[in-house]
mmCIF file of C-alpha atoms and ligand atoms in Angstrom:
data_model
loop_
_atom_site.group_PDB
_atom_site.id
_atom_site.type_symbol
_atom_site.label_atom_id
_atom_site.label_comp_id
_atom_site.label_asym_id
_atom_site.label_seq_id
_atom_site.Cartn_x
_atom_site.Cartn_y
_atom_site.Cartn_z
ATOM 1 C CA MET A 378 119.115 40.714 165.504
ATOM 2 C CA SER A 379 115.516 40.002 165.212
ATOM 3 C CA LEU A 380 113.980 41.066 161.402
ATOM 4 C CA ALA A 381 109.932 41.366 160.753
ATOM 5 C CA VAL A 382 108.394 39.552 158.191
ATOM 6 C CA VAL A 383 108.157 41.804 154.791
ATOM 7 C CA SER A 384 106.261 40.744 152.061
ATOM 8 C CA LEU A 385 106.955 40.490 148.517
ATOM 9 C CA CYS A 386 106.024 43.543 147.473
ATOM 10 C CA VAL A 387 107.102 45.323 149.992
ATOM 11 C CA VAL A 388 110.561 43.332 149.995
ATOM 12 C CA LEU A 389 110.509 44.776 146.248
ATOM 13 C CA ALA A 390 109.714 48.581 146.833
ATOM 14 C CA LEU A 391 112.470 48.970 149.908
ATOM 15 C CA SER A 392 114.834 47.134 148.007
ATOM 16 C CA PRO A 393 117.602 49.362 145.931
ATOM 17 C CA CYS A 394 116.235 47.624 142.767
ATOM 18 C CA ALA A 395 115.428 48.995 139.406
ATOM 19 C CA LEU A 396 111.799 48.512 137.992
ATOM 20 C CA ALA A 397 112.788 48.235 134.305
ATOM 21 C CA SER A 398 109.790 49.471 131.933
ATOM 22 C CA GLY A 399 106.933 47.345 130.820
ATOM 23 C CA ASP A 400 107.021 46.537 127.667
ATOM 24 C CA GLY A 401 104.074 48.434 126.736
ATOM 25 C CA ASN A 402 101.525 45.089 125.408
ATOM 26 C CA GLY A 403 99.917 45.019 129.623
ATOM 27 C CA ASN A 404 102.935 43.069 130.360
ATOM 28 C CA GLY A 405 104.940 43.295 134.043
ATOM 29 C CA LYS A 406 108.100 45.010 134.215
ATOM 30 C CA PRO A 407 111.167 42.885 134.983
ATOM 31 C CA LEU A 408 112.715 43.420 138.111
ATOM 32 C CA VAL A 409 116.526 44.263 138.258
ATOM 33 C CA THR A 410 119.062 44.305 140.891
ATOM 34 C CA ALA A 411 123.071 44.439 142.029
ATOM 35 C CA ILE A 412 125.370 41.118 142.880
ATOM 36 C CA THR A 413 128.107 41.309 144.758
ATOM 37 C CA LYS A 414 130.840 38.741 145.454
ATOM 38 C CA ASP A 415 131.552 37.891 148.754
ATOM 39 C CA ALA A 416 135.017 38.083 149.390
ATOM 40 C CA ALA A 417 135.620 35.432 152.096
ATOM 41 C CA THR A 418 133.309 33.189 150.911
ATOM 42 C CA SER A 419 133.293 33.493 147.101
ATOM 43 C CA LEU A 420 129.053 33.630 147.123
ATOM 44 C CA TYR A 421 126.756 36.383 145.375
ATOM 45 C CA THR A 422 125.002 38.030 147.300
ATOM 46 C CA VAL A 423 121.279 40.287 146.003
ATOM 47 C CA PRO A 424 120.522 43.071 148.579
ATOM 48 C CA ILE A 425 116.857 42.434 148.223
ATOM 49 C CA LYS A 426 114.977 41.506 151.839
ATOM 50 C CA ASP A 427 114.104 44.735 152.586
ATOM 51 C CA GLY A 428 117.873 46.541 151.477
ATOM 52 C CA HIS A 429 119.544 43.300 153.067
ATOM 53 C CA PRO A 430 121.852 40.268 150.967
ATOM 54 C CA LEU A 431 120.384 37.519 150.238
ATOM 55 C CA VAL A 432 122.500 34.629 149.048
ATOM 56 C CA ILE A 433 121.630 33.694 145.398
ATOM 57 C CA ASP A 434 121.909 29.902 144.775
ATOM 58 C CA LEU A 435 121.026 28.290 141.606
ATOM 59 C CA SER A 436 120.349 24.736 143.985
ATOM 60 C CA GLY A 437 118.388 26.050 145.905
ATOM 61 C CA ALA A 438 114.079 25.355 146.150
ATOM 62 C CA LEU A 439 113.709 28.099 148.412
ATOM 63 C CA VAL A 440 113.883 31.419 150.195
ATOM 64 C CA TRP A 441 114.695 31.615 153.554
ATOM 65 C CA THR A 442 115.902 34.436 156.471
ATOM 66 C CA THR A 443 115.203 34.881 159.807
ATOM 67 C CA CYS A 444 111.886 36.550 160.858
ATOM 68 C CA ASP A 445 110.686 37.450 164.271
ATOM 69 C CA ALA A 446 108.003 35.363 166.422
ATOM 70 C CA SER A 447 105.486 36.286 165.637
ATOM 71 C CA HIS A 448 105.453 36.024 161.918
ATOM 72 C CA PRO A 449 101.997 34.501 159.767
ATOM 73 C CA THR A 450 102.267 31.428 159.021
ATOM 74 C CA MET A 451 100.275 29.082 156.327
ATOM 75 C CA GLU A 452 98.202 26.110 156.518
ATOM 76 C CA CYS A 453 99.149 22.594 155.392
ATOM 77 C CA HIS A 454 96.659 22.049 152.584
ATOM 78 C CA HIS A 455 98.055 25.099 151.137
ATOM 79 C CA HIS A 456 99.325 24.478 147.807
ATOM 80 C CA PHE A 457 102.889 26.215 148.346
ATOM 81 C CA CYS A 458 102.745 23.446 151.595
ATOM 82 C CA MET A 459 102.674 20.911 149.080
ATOM 83 C CA HIS A 460 105.507 23.146 146.679
ATOM 84 C CA ALA A 461 107.818 23.649 150.049
ATOM 85 C CA HIS A 462 107.556 19.886 150.333
ATOM 86 C CA SER A 463 108.695 18.811 147.082
ATOM 87 C CA TYR A 464 112.566 18.576 147.690
ATOM 88 C CA HIS A 465 113.918 17.123 151.030
ATOM 89 C CA PRO A 466 117.396 18.527 152.422
ATOM 90 C CA PRO A 467 119.759 15.910 153.066
ATOM 91 C CA ASP A 468 119.625 14.449 156.678
ATOM 92 C CA CYS A 469 116.081 16.952 157.695
ATOM 93 C CA PRO A 470 114.155 14.443 159.871
ATOM 94 C CA HIS A 471 110.736 13.867 157.420
ATOM 95 C CA ASN A 472 107.865 15.214 160.052
ATOM 96 C CA GLY A 473 105.204 16.163 158.249
ATOM 97 C CA TYR A 474 103.616 19.026 156.142
ATOM 98 C CA GLY A 475 103.457 21.038 159.152
ATOM 99 C CA HIS A 476 102.492 21.112 162.936
ATOM 100 C CA ALA A 477 99.458 22.002 165.154
ATOM 101 C CA ASP A 478 99.222 26.091 165.955
ATOM 102 C CA GLU A 479 99.915 26.505 169.586
ATOM 103 C CA GLU A 480 97.144 29.132 170.123
ATOM 104 C CA ASP A 481 94.715 26.751 167.597
ATOM 105 C CA PRO A 482 95.613 23.737 167.725
ATOM 106 C CA PHE A 483 92.954 22.816 165.685
ATOM 107 C CA ARG A 484 94.818 24.830 162.792
ATOM 108 C CA CYS A 485 98.023 22.975 161.194
ATOM 109 C CA LYS A 486 101.118 25.056 160.725
ATOM 110 C CA CYS A 487 103.065 24.207 157.714
ATOM 111 C CA THR A 488 106.611 23.837 157.766
ATOM 112 C CA ALA A 489 109.139 23.836 155.622
ATOM 113 C CA HIS A 490 112.622 22.864 155.770
ATOM 114 C CA PRO A 491 115.029 25.634 154.779
ATOM 115 C CA PHE A 492 118.411 24.615 153.596
ATOM 116 C CA ASN A 493 122.413 26.209 154.693
ATOM 117 C CA PRO A 494 123.861 24.326 151.560
ATOM 118 C CA PHE A 495 127.087 26.110 152.953
ATOM 119 C CA SER A 496 127.459 24.513 156.616
ATOM 120 C CA GLY A 497 124.835 21.127 156.042
ATOM 121 C CA GLU A 498 123.098 22.168 157.821
ATOM 122 C CA SER A 499 118.535 22.164 157.864
ATOM 123 C CA ALA A 500 116.564 23.112 160.398
ATOM 124 C CA THR A 501 112.707 22.783 160.835
ATOM 125 C CA ALA A 502 111.037 26.125 159.688
ATOM 126 C CA ASP A 503 107.768 27.309 158.921
ATOM 127 C CA LEU A 504 106.530 28.660 156.065
ATOM 128 C CA THR A 505 104.999 32.593 155.689
ATOM 129 C CA ARG A 506 102.449 33.558 153.455
ATOM 130 C CA THR A 507 103.032 37.212 152.667
ATOM 131 C CA ALA A 508 106.537 36.332 151.604
ATOM 132 C CA VAL A 509 106.212 33.284 150.749
ATOM 133 C CA THR A 510 110.013 32.852 152.363
ATOM 134 C CA SER A 511 110.801 30.305 155.190
ATOM 135 C CA CYS A 512 111.315 31.882 158.290
ATOM 136 C CA ALA A 513 114.730 29.857 159.426
ATOM 137 C CA PRO A 514 116.440 30.391 162.797
ATOM 138 C CA GLU A 515 119.693 32.534 163.207
ATOM 139 C CA SER A 516 121.653 29.418 163.786
ATOM 140 C CA LEU A 517 121.213 28.249 159.964
ATOM 141 C CA LEU A 518 122.787 31.822 158.917
ATOM 142 C CA ALA A 519 125.800 29.860 160.314
ATOM 143 C CA LYS A 520 129.109 30.185 157.186
ATOM 144 C CA LEU A 521 126.921 33.112 154.615
ATOM 145 C CA PRO A 522 128.895 35.965 154.432
ATOM 146 C CA ALA A 523 128.464 39.042 156.838
ATOM 147 C CA GLY A 524 125.374 40.399 156.885
ATOM 148 C CA THR A 525 123.444 38.260 154.538
ATOM 149 C CA VAL A 526 119.778 37.455 156.211
ATOM 150 C CA GLY A 527 119.005 33.976 154.431
ATOM 151 C CA VAL A 528 119.336 32.563 151.206
ATOM 152 C CA ALA A 529 117.066 33.190 147.580
ATOM 153 C CA GLY A 530 116.658 29.690 146.104
ATOM 154 C CA LEU A 531 116.679 30.449 142.245
ATOM 155 C CA ALA A 532 115.891 26.420 141.277
ATOM 156 C CA ARG A 533 113.255 25.373 139.133
ATOM 157 C CA THR A 534 110.544 25.157 142.298
ATOM 158 C CA ARG A 535 107.049 26.742 142.430
ATOM 159 C CA LEU A 536 109.206 28.992 145.034
ATOM 160 C CA ALA A 537 111.798 30.045 143.934
ATOM 161 C CA LEU A 538 112.759 33.214 144.020
ATOM 162 C CA GLN A 539 112.161 33.948 140.198
ATOM 163 C CA ALA A 540 109.071 31.930 140.114
ATOM 164 C CA GLN A 541 107.991 34.202 142.911
ATOM 165 C CA ILE A 542 108.378 37.361 141.106
ATOM 166 C CA ALA A 543 106.857 35.651 138.214
ATOM 167 C CA ARG A 544 103.406 35.579 139.341
ATOM 168 C CA ALA A 545 103.743 39.208 141.320
ATOM 169 C CA GLN A 546 105.508 41.070 138.741
ATOM 170 C CA LYS A 547 103.525 38.749 135.780
ATOM 171 C CA VAL A 548 106.943 38.850 134.246
ATOM 172 C CA ALA A 549 108.079 35.936 132.160
ATOM 173 C CA ASN A 550 109.434 32.902 134.530
ATOM 174 C CA LYS A 551 113.157 33.673 133.627
ATOM 175 C CA PHE A 552 115.782 35.475 134.838
ATOM 176 C CA ALA A 553 119.611 36.654 133.169
ATOM 177 C CA LEU A 554 122.099 36.188 135.905
ATOM 178 C CA CYS A 555 125.604 38.125 135.119
ATOM 179 C CA LEU A 556 128.096 37.011 138.003
ATOM 180 C CA PRO A 557 130.865 39.829 139.089
ATOM 181 C CA SER A 558 134.229 38.922 139.383
ATOM 182 C CA ASP A 559 134.939 42.098 141.415
ATOM 183 C CA GLY A 560 132.456 45.538 141.154
ATOM 184 C CA GLU A 561 128.535 44.895 141.300
ATOM 185 C CA GLY A 562 127.273 42.372 138.536
ATOM 186 C CA ILE A 563 123.222 42.434 137.633
ATOM 187 C CA ALA A 564 120.485 39.804 138.075
ATOM 188 C CA ILE A 565 117.111 40.205 136.144
ATOM 189 C CA PHE A 566 114.135 39.076 136.850
ATOM 190 C CA GLY A 567 111.491 38.418 134.081
ATOM 191 C CA GLY A 568 114.169 38.635 131.283
ATOM 192 C CA GLY A 569 115.914 41.611 129.256
ATOM 193 C CA PRO A 570 116.588 44.277 127.611
ATOM 194 C CA LEU A 571 120.572 43.820 129.649
ATOM 195 C CA PHE A 572 122.375 46.799 128.356
ATOM 196 C CA LEU A 573 125.662 46.819 128.959
ATOM 197 C CA LEU A 574 128.376 49.606 129.027
ATOM 198 C CA PRO A 575 129.267 51.859 126.477
ATOM 199 C CA PRO A 576 126.683 52.750 125.913
ATOM 200 C CA GLY A 577 125.650 52.128 122.254
ATOM 201 C CA ARG A 578 125.263 49.027 122.871
ATOM 202 C CA PRO A 579 122.952 46.130 121.152
ATOM 203 C CA ASP A 580 121.128 44.528 123.816
ATOM 204 C CA VAL A 581 123.300 41.397 125.466
ATOM 205 C CA THR A 582 120.483 39.083 125.863
ATOM 206 C CA ALA A 583 119.263 39.685 122.086
ATOM 207 C CA ALA A 584 122.397 38.735 121.308
ATOM 208 C CA LEU A 585 123.590 35.118 122.884
ATOM 209 C CA ALA A 586 126.367 32.589 121.376
ATOM 210 C CA GLY A 587 124.563 30.253 122.246
ATOM 211 C CA GLU A 588 121.797 28.272 123.578
ATOM 212 C CA THR A 589 120.753 24.632 124.473
ATOM 213 C CA PRO A 590 118.035 22.253 126.488
ATOM 214 C CA LEU A 591 117.332 22.523 130.264
ATOM 215 C CA HIS A 592 116.622 18.957 132.057
ATOM 216 C CA LYS A 593 115.142 17.993 134.894
ATOM 217 C CA ASN A 594 116.847 16.040 137.936
ATOM 218 C CA LYS A 595 114.597 14.361 139.804
ATOM 219 C CA ASP A 596 116.199 14.472 142.834
ATOM 220 C CA LEU A 597 117.827 17.721 142.413
ATOM 221 C CA PRO A 598 115.792 20.829 141.799
ATOM 222 C CA GLY A 599 118.991 22.858 140.154
ATOM 223 C CA TYR A 600 120.048 23.561 136.672
ATOM 224 C CA PHE A 601 121.344 20.521 134.624
ATOM 225 C CA ILE A 602 122.513 20.477 130.675
ATOM 226 C CA THR A 603 124.311 18.356 128.379
ATOM 227 C CA ALA A 604 127.503 17.840 127.442
ATOM 228 C CA THR A 605 128.535 15.673 124.416
ATOM 229 C CA LYS A 606 132.056 15.942 124.194
ATOM 230 C CA ILE A 607 134.441 18.186 125.620
ATOM 231 C CA ALA A 608 137.681 19.271 124.104
ATOM 232 C CA VAL A 609 141.352 21.508 125.365
ATOM 233 C CA ASN A 610 142.647 23.131 123.087
ATOM 234 C CA GLN A 611 140.081 22.181 120.580
ATOM 235 C CA GLU A 612 141.600 18.897 120.093
ATOM 236 C CA GLN A 613 138.631 16.059 121.664
ATOM 237 C CA VAL A 614 139.415 14.243 125.318
ATOM 238 C CA GLN A 615 139.535 11.138 125.357
ATOM 239 C CA LEU A 616 136.950 10.087 128.193
ATOM 240 C CA TYR A 617 136.829 6.861 129.579
ATOM 241 C CA SER A 618 132.881 6.874 129.342
ATOM 242 C CA GLN A 619 131.491 7.433 125.541
ATOM 243 C CA GLU A 620 127.862 8.460 127.649
ATOM 244 C CA PRO A 621 126.915 11.776 127.294
ATOM 245 C CA LEU A 622 127.482 14.194 130.327
ATOM 246 C CA VAL A 623 125.319 15.896 132.726
ATOM 247 C CA VAL A 624 127.062 18.905 133.604
ATOM 248 C CA GLU A 625 125.081 21.265 136.784
ATOM 249 C CA LEU A 626 125.317 25.261 136.565
ATOM 250 C CA CYS A 627 126.314 25.714 140.814
ATOM 251 C CA SER A 628 126.467 29.477 142.074
ATOM 252 C CA ARG A 629 127.337 27.495 146.103
ATOM 253 C CA ILE A 630 130.899 26.241 144.435
ATOM 254 C CA PRO A 631 133.549 28.507 144.170
ATOM 255 C CA TYR A 632 135.683 26.772 140.944
ATOM 256 C CA THR A 633 134.199 23.731 138.558
ATOM 257 C CA VAL A 634 134.347 20.609 140.078
ATOM 258 C CA LEU A 635 134.995 17.417 137.778
ATOM 259 C CA ARG A 636 134.094 13.562 138.027
ATOM 260 C CA PRO A 637 137.573 11.615 138.773
ATOM 261 C CA ASP A 638 137.744 9.916 134.974
ATOM 262 C CA VAL A 639 136.987 13.393 133.903
ATOM 263 C CA TYR A 640 139.085 15.377 136.169
ATOM 264 C CA ARG A 641 142.099 13.005 134.945
ATOM 265 C CA ALA A 642 141.388 13.335 131.474
ATOM 266 C CA VAL A 643 141.285 17.165 131.206
ATOM 267 C CA ILE A 644 144.402 17.830 133.607
ATOM 268 C CA ASP A 645 146.163 15.743 131.307
ATOM 269 C CA ALA A 646 145.133 17.673 127.878
ATOM 270 C CA PHE A 647 145.817 20.549 129.553
ATOM 271 C CA ASP A 648 149.269 19.081 131.077
ATOM 272 C CA LYS A 649 150.361 18.568 127.626
ATOM 273 C CA ALA A 650 148.967 21.052 125.676
ATOM 274 C CA THR A 651 151.037 23.659 127.571
ATOM 275 C CA ALA A 652 154.035 21.300 127.580
ATOM 276 C CA GLY A 653 156.492 24.245 127.060
ATOM 277 C CA ARG A 654 155.390 26.652 129.632
ATOM 278 C CA LYS A 655 157.095 28.184 133.353
ATOM 279 C CA ARG A 656 155.077 26.077 136.204
ATOM 280 C CA VAL A 657 155.282 26.952 139.170
ATOM 281 C CA THR A 658 155.785 23.334 141.647
ATOM 282 C CA PRO A 659 154.903 22.351 143.723
ATOM 283 C CA ALA A 660 151.161 23.420 142.645
ATOM 284 C CA ALA A 661 149.658 25.944 145.029
ATOM 285 C CA ALA A 662 146.641 23.655 146.933
ATOM 286 C CA PRO A 663 143.754 22.733 146.029
ATOM 287 C CA PHE A 664 145.144 23.212 142.237
ATOM 288 C CA ALA A 665 147.105 20.571 140.266
ATOM 289 C CA LEU A 666 148.319 22.874 138.020
ATOM 290 C CA CYS A 667 149.845 26.239 138.638
ATOM 291 C CA TYR A 668 152.199 28.822 136.269
ATOM 292 C CA ASP A 669 154.122 31.336 136.069
ATOM 293 C CA SER A 670 151.606 33.949 135.394
ATOM 294 C CA ARG A 671 154.246 36.765 134.438
ATOM 295 C CA GLU A 672 155.700 34.051 131.617
ATOM 296 C CA LEU A 673 151.719 33.233 130.252
ATOM 297 C CA GLY A 674 151.244 36.092 128.178
ATOM 298 C CA SER A 675 147.667 37.827 128.050
ATOM 299 C CA THR A 676 144.560 38.147 125.519
ATOM 300 C CA ARG A 677 141.457 39.715 125.695
ATOM 301 C CA LEU A 678 139.660 36.870 126.885
ATOM 302 C CA GLY A 679 142.258 36.359 129.686
ATOM 303 C CA TYR A 680 145.767 34.513 130.475
ATOM 304 C CA ALA A 681 146.859 33.115 126.371
ATOM 305 C CA VAL A 682 146.320 29.720 128.236
ATOM 306 C CA PRO A 683 144.365 26.162 126.144
ATOM 307 C CA GLN A 684 140.856 27.043 125.307
ATOM 308 C CA ILE A 685 138.268 24.556 126.656
ATOM 309 C CA ASP A 686 135.398 23.922 125.292
ATOM 310 C CA LEU A 687 132.384 21.827 126.085
ATOM 311 C CA VAL A 688 130.218 20.893 123.577
ATOM 312 C CA LEU A 689 126.396 21.106 124.645
ATOM 313 C CA GLU A 690 123.634 19.240 123.106
ATOM 314 C CA GLY A 691 122.211 21.176 119.968
ATOM 315 C CA GLY A 692 125.800 21.929 118.944
ATOM 316 C CA LYS A 693 126.584 24.857 120.498
ATOM 317 C CA ASN A 694 129.878 25.049 122.806
ATOM 318 C CA TRP A 695 130.455 26.836 126.388
ATOM 319 C CA THR A 696 134.028 27.861 126.292
ATOM 320 C CA VAL A 697 136.461 28.748 129.072
ATOM 321 C CA PHE A 698 139.054 30.578 127.942
ATOM 322 C CA GLY A 699 141.534 32.196 130.106
ATOM 323 C CA GLY A 700 139.315 34.565 132.356
ATOM 324 C CA ASN A 701 137.126 31.800 133.779
ATOM 325 C CA SER A 702 139.965 28.944 133.600
ATOM 326 C CA MET A 703 142.770 30.993 135.469
ATOM 327 C CA ALA A 704 142.892 31.512 139.047
ATOM 328 C CA GLN A 705 145.476 34.396 140.083
ATOM 329 C CA VAL A 706 146.476 32.442 143.694
ATOM 330 C CA SER A 707 149.662 34.897 144.557
ATOM 331 C CA ASP A 708 151.600 37.718 142.157
ATOM 332 C CA GLY A 709 153.311 35.674 140.351
ATOM 333 C CA THR A 710 151.054 32.698 140.252
ATOM 334 C CA ALA A 711 147.852 30.929 138.316
ATOM 335 C CA CYS A 712 146.682 27.726 138.379
ATOM 336 C CA LEU A 713 143.786 26.264 136.246
ATOM 337 C CA ALA A 714 141.014 26.256 138.702
ATOM 338 C CA LEU A 715 140.093 23.175 138.069
ATOM 339 C CA LEU A 716 138.902 21.071 140.938
ATOM 340 C CA GLU A 717 138.415 16.259 141.303
ATOM 341 C CA MET A 718 134.989 15.712 142.566
ATOM 342 C CA LYS A 719 134.850 13.918 146.378
ATOM 343 C CA GLY A 720 132.988 11.287 147.164
ATOM 344 C CA GLU A 721 131.813 10.753 144.060
ATOM 345 C CA LYS A 722 129.989 7.381 144.592
ATOM 346 C CA GLY A 723 126.697 8.265 145.875
ATOM 347 C CA SER A 724 123.238 7.253 144.466
ATOM 348 C CA PRO A 725 121.374 8.510 142.487
ATOM 349 C CA PRO A 726 124.948 9.190 140.165
ATOM 350 C CA PRO A 727 126.393 13.245 140.868
ATOM 351 C CA PRO A 728 126.895 15.296 137.073
ATOM 352 C CA ALA A 729 130.112 14.537 135.763
ATOM 353 C CA VAL A 730 130.822 18.344 135.746
ATOM 354 C CA VAL A 731 129.120 20.833 137.880
ATOM 355 C CA ILE A 732 129.845 24.454 136.877
ATOM 356 C CA GLY A 733 131.488 26.757 139.960
ATOM 357 C CA GLY A 734 131.168 30.047 140.174
ATOM 358 C CA PHE A 735 134.102 31.650 139.370
ATOM 359 C CA GLN A 736 133.729 29.718 135.553
ATOM 360 C CA MET A 737 130.056 31.887 135.419
ATOM 361 C CA GLU A 738 131.350 35.070 135.781
ATOM 362 C CA ASN A 739 131.438 38.028 133.456
ATOM 363 C CA ASN A 740 129.499 35.633 131.532
ATOM 364 C CA LEU A 741 125.481 36.396 131.239
ATOM 365 C CA MET A 742 122.900 32.959 131.171
ATOM 366 C CA VAL A 743 119.313 33.380 130.818
ATOM 367 C CA PHE A 744 117.738 30.871 132.264
ATOM 368 C CA ASP A 745 114.138 30.461 130.421
ATOM 369 C CA GLU A 746 112.133 28.006 132.359
ATOM 370 C CA GLU A 747 108.709 28.858 129.797
ATOM 371 C CA LYS A 748 112.027 27.617 126.582
ATOM 372 C CA ALA A 749 113.499 25.339 129.432
ATOM 373 C CA ARG A 750 116.800 26.409 127.642
ATOM 374 C CA LEU A 751 119.339 28.002 129.629
ATOM 375 C CA GLY A 752 121.270 31.218 126.884
ATOM 376 C CA PHE A 753 124.825 32.782 127.145
ATOM 377 C CA SER A 754 126.465 35.161 126.157
ATOM 378 C CA GLY A 755 129.898 33.957 126.773
ATOM 379 C CA LEU A 756 133.354 35.475 128.167
ATOM 380 C CA LEU A 757 132.207 39.283 127.773
ATOM 381 C CA TRP A 758 135.572 40.087 127.966
ATOM 382 C CA GLY A 759 135.418 38.948 124.381
ATOM 383 C CA ARG A 760 133.183 42.162 123.614
ATOM 384 C CA GLN A 761 135.261 44.683 126.095
ATOM 385 C CA THR A 762 132.886 44.870 128.316
ATOM 386 C CA THR A 763 132.260 42.335 131.681
ATOM 387 C CA CYS A 764 129.068 41.457 134.509
ATOM 388 C CA SER A 765 129.577 45.055 136.002
ATOM 389 C CA ASN A 766 129.808 47.737 133.701
ATOM 390 C CA PHE A 767 125.535 47.501 133.700
ATOM 391 C CA ASN A 768 124.422 51.129 133.434
ATOM 392 C CA PHE A 769 121.203 50.503 136.058
ATOM 393 C CA THR A 770 120.010 54.267 135.265
ATOM 394 C CA LEU A 771 119.192 52.908 131.185
ATOM 395 C CA ALA A 772 116.694 50.536 133.154
ATOM 396 C CA ALA A 773 114.777 52.877 135.268
HETATM 397 C C1 NAG B 2066 133.100 23.521 119.415
HETATM 398 O O1 NAG B 2066 134.015 22.876 119.789
HETATM 399 C C2 NAG B 2066 134.873 22.141 119.020
HETATM 400 C C3 NAG B 2066 136.146 21.144 119.813
HETATM 401 O O2 NAG B 2066 137.233 22.342 120.012
HETATM 402 C C4 NAG B 2066 134.847 22.481 117.177
HETATM 403 O O3 NAG B 2066 136.120 21.008 116.470
HETATM 404 C C5 NAG B 2066 133.982 23.333 117.146
HETATM 405 O O4 NAG B 2066 134.110 23.790 116.087
HETATM 406 C C6 NAG B 2066 133.184 23.888 118.262
HETATM 407 N N1 NAG B 2066 132.389 24.317 117.430
HETATM 408 C C7 NAG B 2066 131.314 25.391 116.951
HETATM 409 C C8 NAG B 2066 130.370 25.333 117.443
HETATM 410 O O5 NAG B 2066 132.244 26.041 117.017
HETATM 411 C C1 NAG B 2067 123.739 55.851 131.283
HETATM 412 O O1 NAG B 2067 123.098 56.311 131.112
HETATM 413 C C2 NAG B 2067 121.925 57.898 131.100
HETATM 414 C C3 NAG B 2067 120.748 57.616 130.437
HETATM 415 O O2 NAG B 2067 120.800 57.481 128.916
HETATM 416 C C4 NAG B 2067 123.519 58.323 130.511
HETATM 417 O O3 NAG B 2067 122.954 59.768 130.045
HETATM 418 C C5 NAG B 2067 124.809 58.728 131.398
HETATM 419 O O4 NAG B 2067 125.893 59.192 131.075
HETATM 420 C C6 NAG B 2067 125.254 56.892 131.574
HETATM 421 N N1 NAG B 2067 126.449 56.435 132.066
HETATM 422 C C7 NAG B 2067 127.815 56.087 131.487
HETATM 423 C C8 NAG B 2067 128.423 55.819 132.843
HETATM 424 O O5 NAG B 2067 127.542 56.037 130.173
#
C-alpha cells in the first residue's frame, strides 16, 4: 500500500466532508466531518485523508500519514519545521532538525517525529510541505484501527489539524467534537453552529451547559482543565490532597483513569452510595464495581446510579451520569467504567484525572484555542438527542 501525498486543500476537497456556509462577513467556512468509533480499539477516526480515516488524538502534536517515497520535503529553517520539533515523543532519538537531502547535500531536509501513542513506537520521518503532514513508515500504523492511514493530532500546537484548517480556511482556531457511542458522531473545525435532530432545535454550541479555562502543561501538548472537588451522589469526596486536580481530556484511552489516591476515594464513595444494589462478584476485569444491570433501573441519562461531579474551575460541573459511567460488559452486567492509573510516579507528575473516550461520548465539547476555554453540553441524552443525530444536510 503506497499512498500519494495530497495537499491539505485537496484532502479537504476530496473527502466526504461538508463545508458549512460562511457567515457572510468574509469569514471562512468551517469543515464538518463524521467521526466513527472503531469497535476493536475504541479509537475514533475521521475520513479526511483522501477519504481514508485518520485516528483523532487530542494529545497528538502533529498530523501524520503514510506517503510514497517521492513526496516533497521541507527545509529545516522553515518555521513549520521548528514547530514540528516543539514536542518530542518519549524514547525517540534526538537527531537534530533534519538530514542532508540525498539529491542535494547542501539542502537540509526537515525531520519530524511522528509518534504512535497506541503502540508506543516512534519513527523519524520528514515533514512534507504540501500537506503539512508528517510522512511516516507503514510500520507506524501498528495497533491503529484497520484501514486507517495515520493520526490527526488535535493538541494545542501550530501543526495540529485544527490549527492548519484555521489557517487554510480562515476560520477560528477552535473545534467542536461530539464522539459517538455507536453510529457516526461529528467534528466541526472552525466552530458551530451545530444542529442535532429532531429539526427545529437551537444551535447546541450556543447552549453549552458549562465552560472552564484550558491550561497549558509545559511538557505535554494536550488539553488540561482544573477541578476543585469531586462529588459522588452530590456529596464531596474527601481526597488525600487539598490541591486542585489537574484533569486531562484524552481520546487515546477508552475509560477514565484516576491517580491511585483519587481512584480509591471515588470507588469507596460509589461503593457506599450503591450499597443496596445487586452486585456481580467478582467484578469483570478491568473494573472494580459491577452490578446486575437488570436491577439498576434506568433514566433518560442512563442507568439510575449516583452521579459523579467534577466541580471545575469557574464553578461549573462536568457531571457524569449513568450513560457515561456504566459500561455494559455483558447482557446482565454493567460496571463502573473508571480505572486506576498505573506508573503514576513519573516526572513530571501525571494529571490526577485523565478523562477517556467513553466518558466524553454523547457530550458535545468545544475546544476554543483563541479563548483558551473548553465548553461542554453535558450528556446529550438529557436533551433527547445523541452525537449521532446530526443532520449533515443542514451543514451543506
Ligand atoms: C456541582 O456539584 C456539586 C457537588 O455535587 C454541587 O454541590 C453543586 O451545587 C453543583 N454546582 C452546580 C452549578 O450545579
Ligand atoms: C435534514 O435537514 C433537511 C434540510 O432542512 C430536511 O429536509 C431533512 O428532512 C432533515 N432530515 C431529517 C432526518 O430530519
